[in-house]
Amino acid sequence: MNKEEIQRQYSPRQWSHRMSADDVVNAHVKVITAGTERARGLAQTLLNVPYGEGDGEKLDVYIPSTTSLDVPLVICIHGGYWQFLSKEEFGFMAVPLIHKGVVLVAVDYDIAPKGNMDLMVSQVRKSVVSVIQQYSHISGLYLCGHSAGAHLAAMILSTDWSQYNVTPQIKGAFLVSGIYDILPILSTTVNEPLKMTEEVAVRNSPSNLVPQLKISSSSCHIVVAVAQHDSPEFRKQSEQYCKALEAAGLNVTMEDVPNTDHFDVIEKMIDGDYRLTKLLLKMMGKD
């Protein structure tokens, strides 16, 4: 592929079947912001809880009103190509989850240009450590990430936890419309604020780290989801990453979601009857 085609393939807004490139992004921000406001009206919340020393190292907790001891917790990592959006728009998934007694934690990290790729990966890993230290009584820890957030969630799965003095028992991961080999990004405008070198991209590409995944196939179920109207390259990335996980003997399911694009494939997780929401609830035994 020439540079123009790579740029087009890695511009999700160009592939929506519903609306124009600019409209689909504006609509996405509007929908998930409104959804997060709705979630904050429904749940008990702890907002801007620090998980580290940095200004960007904060998380929001959405707590169901339940007396049950069987409380699973989902850590959500927002997308936005590592340079856009925040936890402020990513609490919307709490809407169907809190009704089922599930805690949702939306994580912030320092997006570019303030943050670089190594820092962002380090921050989301640190957020997991903080969550399991603060919520040691949870019945299961699950990850969910969209787009760049799916990349960061996959990097969490690839963590060598020995340096953190904890080993999170991650029971499931939902990776939605993610990028798992970030080398192609180097030749696109996406990399302008990120300023990644090839070396940085290689060490932060989950596809290169599958051999060192420390999770066991029996305890963690990974769902790799992709939208029907994601670009061919995004779709290929999900398929190849799924195959690599499968080849490594991990418990992985590929979900090709019909009639969705890169944006509404995650937006629809505000709906309890949506295919991916039902799959997540079933994974947690909350269907």
Coordinates of C-alpha atoms in Angstrom, one line a residue:
M1 CA 0.0 0.0 0.0
N2 CA 1.2 3.5 -0.7
K3 CA 1.1 6.2 2.0
E4 CA -2.2 7.6 0.9
E5 CA -3.9 4.2 1.1
I6 CA -2.4 3.5 4.5
Q7 CA -3.7 6.8 5.7
R8 CA -7.2 6.0 4.4
Q9 CA -7.2 2.5 5.9
Y10 CA -6.3 3.9 9.3
S11 CA -8.9 6.7 9.2
P12 CA -12.0 4.9 10.7
R13 CA -14.2 8.0 10.0
Q14 CA -13.8 7.4 6.3
W15 CA -15.5 4.0 6.4
S16 CA -18.9 4.7 8.1
H17 CA -21.9 3.5 6.2
R18 CA -24.2 5.8 8.2
M19 CA -22.8 9.4 7.7
S20 CA -20.0 11.5 6.5
A21 CA -16.5 11.4 8.1
D22 CA -16.9 14.5 10.2
D23 CA -20.5 13.8 11.1
V24 CA -19.8 10.3 12.4
V25 CA -17.1 11.6 14.8
N26 CA -19.2 14.5 16.1
A27 CA -22.2 12.1 16.6
H28 CA -19.9 9.6 18.4
V29 CA -18.8 12.2 20.9
K30 CA -22.3 13.4 21.4
V31 CA -23.8 9.9 22.0
I32 CA -21.1 8.7 24.4
T33 CA -21.1 12.0 26.4
A34 CA -24.9 11.8 26.8
G35 CA -24.6 8.1 27.7
T36 CA -22.0 8.9 30.4
E37 CA -24.2 11.7 31.9
R38 CA -27.1 9.2 32.0
A39 CA -24.8 6.6 33.8
R40 CA -23.8 9.2 36.3
G41 CA -27.5 9.8 37.1
L42 CA -28.2 6.1 37.6
A43 CA -25.1 4.9 39.6
Q44 CA -23.4 5.9 42.7
T45 CA -20.1 7.4 41.5
L46 CA -16.6 8.1 42.7
L47 CA -15.1 10.6 40.2
N48 CA -11.5 11.5 39.6
V49 CA -10.1 8.9 41.9
P50 CA -6.2 9.0 41.7
Y51 CA -4.4 5.8 40.7
G52 CA -1.0 7.5 40.5
E53 CA 0.7 10.8 41.1
G54 CA 0.2 12.3 37.6
D55 CA -2.6 14.8 36.7
G56 CA -3.9 12.4 34.1
E57 CA -3.8 9.4 36.4
K58 CA -7.5 9.4 37.5
L59 CA -10.4 7.0 37.2
D60 CA -14.2 7.2 37.6
V61 CA -16.0 4.4 39.4
Y62 CA -19.7 3.5 38.7
I63 CA -21.1 1.5 41.6
P64 CA -24.4 -0.5 41.5
S65 CA -26.7 -0.5 44.5
T66 CA -26.3 -4.2 45.5
T67 CA -25.8 -6.2 48.6
S68 CA -24.4 -9.1 46.7
L69 CA -20.8 -10.2 47.3
D70 CA -20.6 -11.5 43.8
V71 CA -19.6 -8.2 42.2
P72 CA -17.6 -8.3 39.0
L73 CA -15.7 -5.2 37.9
V74 CA -15.1 -4.0 34.4
I75 CA -12.2 -1.6 33.6
C76 CA -12.9 0.4 30.5
I77 CA -10.3 2.1 28.4
H78 CA -11.4 4.8 26.0
G79 CA -10.3 5.2 22.4
G80 CA -9.5 8.3 20.4
Y81 CA -6.3 7.3 18.7
W82 CA -4.3 8.0 21.9
Q83 CA -4.9 11.8 21.4
F84 CA -8.6 12.4 21.9
L85 CA -11.4 11.7 24.3
S86 CA -11.2 10.8 28.0
K87 CA -12.9 8.9 30.8
E88 CA -15.5 11.8 30.8
E89 CA -17.1 10.3 27.7
F90 CA -16.6 6.6 28.6
G91 CA -18.9 5.9 31.5
F92 CA -21.8 5.1 29.2
M93 CA -21.3 1.4 29.4
A94 CA -22.2 1.5 33.1
V95 CA -25.9 2.0 32.1
P96 CA -26.7 -1.7 31.4
L97 CA -24.0 -3.1 33.8
I98 CA -25.0 -1.4 37.1
H99 CA -28.5 -2.9 36.7
K100 CA -26.8 -6.4 36.8
G101 CA -24.7 -5.6 39.8
V102 CA -21.5 -4.9 37.9
V103 CA -19.0 -2.1 38.8
L104 CA -17.5 -0.1 35.9
V105 CA -14.3 1.8 36.2
A106 CA -13.4 4.3 33.4
V107 CA -9.7 5.0 33.2
D108 CA -7.9 8.2 32.0
Y109 CA -4.4 8.3 30.7
D110 CA -2.2 11.1 29.4
I111 CA -3.1 11.4 25.7
A112 CA -0.6 12.8 23.2
P113 CA 1.0 15.2 22.8
K114 CA 1.4 15.3 26.6
G115 CA 1.7 11.5 26.9
N116 CA 3.7 9.2 24.8
M117 CA 3.0 5.5 24.0
D118 CA 5.3 4.1 26.7
L119 CA 3.7 6.3 29.3
M120 CA 0.1 5.5 28.3
V121 CA 0.8 1.7 28.4
S122 CA 2.5 2.1 31.8
Q123 CA -0.4 4.2 33.1
V124 CA -3.2 1.8 32.2
R125 CA -1.2 -1.1 33.8
K126 CA -0.8 1.0 36.9
S127 CA -4.6 1.7 36.9
V128 CA -5.2 -2.1 37.0
V129 CA -2.9 -2.5 40.0
S130 CA -4.6 0.3 41.8
V131 CA -8.1 -1.1 41.2
I132 CA -7.3 -4.5 42.5
Q133 CA -5.6 -3.1 45.6
Q134 CA -8.7 -0.9 46.3
Y135 CA -11.3 -3.5 45.4
S136 CA -9.9 -6.7 46.6
H137 CA -13.3 -8.2 47.3
I138 CA -14.5 -8.2 43.6
S139 CA -15.5 -11.6 42.2
G140 CA -13.9 -11.0 38.8
L141 CA -11.8 -8.5 36.9
Y142 CA -12.7 -7.8 33.2
L143 CA -11.2 -5.4 30.7
C144 CA -12.9 -3.5 27.9
G145 CA -11.3 -1.2 25.4
H146 CA -12.3 0.4 22.1
S147 CA -10.0 1.3 19.2
A148 CA -6.8 2.7 20.9
G149 CA -8.3 1.6 24.1
A150 CA -8.5 -2.0 22.8
H151 CA -4.8 -1.7 22.0
L152 CA -4.1 -0.6 25.5
A153 CA -6.2 -3.3 27.0
A154 CA -4.3 -5.9 24.9
M155 CA -1.1 -4.4 26.3
I156 CA -2.4 -4.9 29.8
L157 CA -2.9 -8.6 28.9
S158 CA 0.8 -8.7 27.8
T159 CA 2.1 -7.3 31.1
D160 CA 4.9 -8.9 33.1
W161 CA 3.3 -8.5 36.5
S162 CA 6.4 -9.6 38.5
Q163 CA 7.6 -6.0 38.6
Y164 CA 4.3 -4.8 40.1
N165 CA 4.2 -7.3 43.0
V166 CA 0.7 -8.3 42.1
T167 CA -0.9 -10.8 39.6
P168 CA -4.3 -9.6 38.6
Q169 CA -6.7 -12.5 37.9
I170 CA -8.2 -11.1 34.7
K171 CA -11.2 -13.3 33.8
G172 CA -12.1 -11.7 30.5
A173 CA -11.2 -9.0 28.0
F174 CA -13.3 -7.3 25.4
L175 CA -11.2 -5.8 22.6
V176 CA -13.4 -3.8 20.3
S177 CA -12.2 -2.5 16.9
G178 CA -8.6 -2.4 18.0
I179 CA -5.1 -2.0 16.5
Y180 CA -2.7 -4.7 17.6
D181 CA 0.3 -3.9 15.3
I182 CA 0.9 -0.2 15.5
L183 CA 3.8 -0.1 13.0
P184 CA 1.5 1.0 10.1
I185 CA 0.5 4.1 12.2
L186 CA 4.1 5.5 11.8
S187 CA 3.4 6.6 8.3
T188 CA 0.1 8.3 9.0
T189 CA -0.8 11.7 10.4
V190 CA -1.9 9.9 13.6
N191 CA 1.7 9.6 14.6
E192 CA 2.4 13.4 14.4
P193 CA 1.5 14.1 18.0
L194 CA 2.6 10.6 19.2
K195 CA 6.1 10.9 17.6
M196 CA 6.6 7.1 17.8
T197 CA 9.8 5.6 16.5
E198 CA 9.8 2.1 15.0
E199 CA 11.4 0.8 18.2
V200 CA 8.6 2.3 20.3
A201 CA 5.9 0.9 17.9
V202 CA 7.4 -2.6 17.9
R203 CA 7.6 -2.9 21.7
N204 CA 4.1 -1.6 22.1
S205 CA 2.4 -3.8 19.5
P206 CA 0.3 -6.6 21.2
S207 CA 0.7 -8.8 18.1
N208 CA 4.5 -9.0 18.9
L209 CA 3.8 -9.9 22.6
V210 CA 1.5 -12.9 22.3
P211 CA 4.2 -15.4 23.2
Q212 CA 4.7 -13.7 26.6
L213 CA 1.0 -13.6 27.6
K214 CA 0.8 -14.8 31.1
I215 CA -2.9 -15.5 31.2
S216 CA -4.2 -19.1 31.2
S217 CA -6.7 -20.2 28.7
S218 CA -8.9 -21.7 31.4
S219 CA -9.2 -18.5 33.4
C220 CA -9.5 -15.7 30.9
H221 CA -11.8 -15.4 27.9
I222 CA -10.8 -12.9 25.3
V223 CA -13.3 -11.5 22.8
V224 CA -11.9 -9.7 19.7
A225 CA -14.7 -7.8 18.2
V226 CA -14.7 -5.9 14.9
A227 CA -17.4 -3.9 13.0
Q228 CA -18.7 -4.9 9.7
H229 CA -17.8 -1.4 8.4
D230 CA -14.4 -1.1 9.9
S231 CA -11.8 -0.6 7.2
P232 CA -10.2 -3.8 5.6
E233 CA -7.0 -3.1 7.5
F234 CA -8.7 -2.8 10.9
R235 CA -10.6 -6.0 10.2
K236 CA -7.4 -7.8 9.2
Q237 CA -5.7 -6.6 12.3
S238 CA -8.5 -8.1 14.5
E239 CA -8.5 -11.4 12.5
Q240 CA -4.7 -11.8 12.7
Y241 CA -4.5 -11.0 16.4
C242 CA -7.4 -13.4 17.1
K243 CA -5.6 -16.2 15.2
A244 CA -2.3 -15.5 17.0
L245 CA -4.1 -15.8 20.4
E246 CA -5.8 -19.0 19.2
A247 CA -2.5 -20.4 18.1
A248 CA -1.0 -19.7 21.5
G249 CA -3.7 -21.9 23.0
L250 CA -5.8 -19.1 24.5
N251 CA -9.5 -19.0 24.9
V252 CA -10.5 -16.4 22.3
T253 CA -13.7 -15.6 20.4
M254 CA -13.9 -13.5 17.2
E255 CA -17.1 -11.4 17.0
D256 CA -17.8 -9.8 13.6
V257 CA -20.6 -7.4 14.4
P258 CA -23.0 -6.8 11.5
N259 CA -24.5 -3.4 10.5
T260 CA -22.0 -1.5 12.7
D261 CA -19.1 0.9 12.0
H262 CA -16.0 1.8 14.0
F263 CA -18.1 4.1 16.2
D264 CA -21.5 2.6 16.9
V265 CA -20.0 -0.9 17.5
I266 CA -19.1 0.5 20.9
E267 CA -21.8 3.1 21.3
K268 CA -24.4 0.4 21.3
M269 CA -23.0 -1.1 24.5
I270 CA -25.3 1.3 26.4
D271 CA -28.0 -1.1 25.4
G272 CA -28.5 -4.3 27.5
D273 CA -30.0 -6.2 24.5
Y274 CA -27.0 -5.4 22.2
R275 CA -25.1 -8.4 21.1
L276 CA -21.8 -7.4 22.7
T277 CA -23.4 -6.3 25.9
K278 CA -25.1 -9.6 26.2
L279 CA -21.9 -11.4 25.5
L280 CA -20.1 -9.4 28.2
L281 CA -22.8 -10.1 30.8
K282 CA -22.8 -13.8 29.9
M283 CA -19.0 -13.9 30.4
M284 CA -19.6 -12.6 33.9
G285 CA -22.4 -15.0 34.6
K286 CA -24.8 -12.0 34.8
D287 CA -27.1 -12.7 31.8

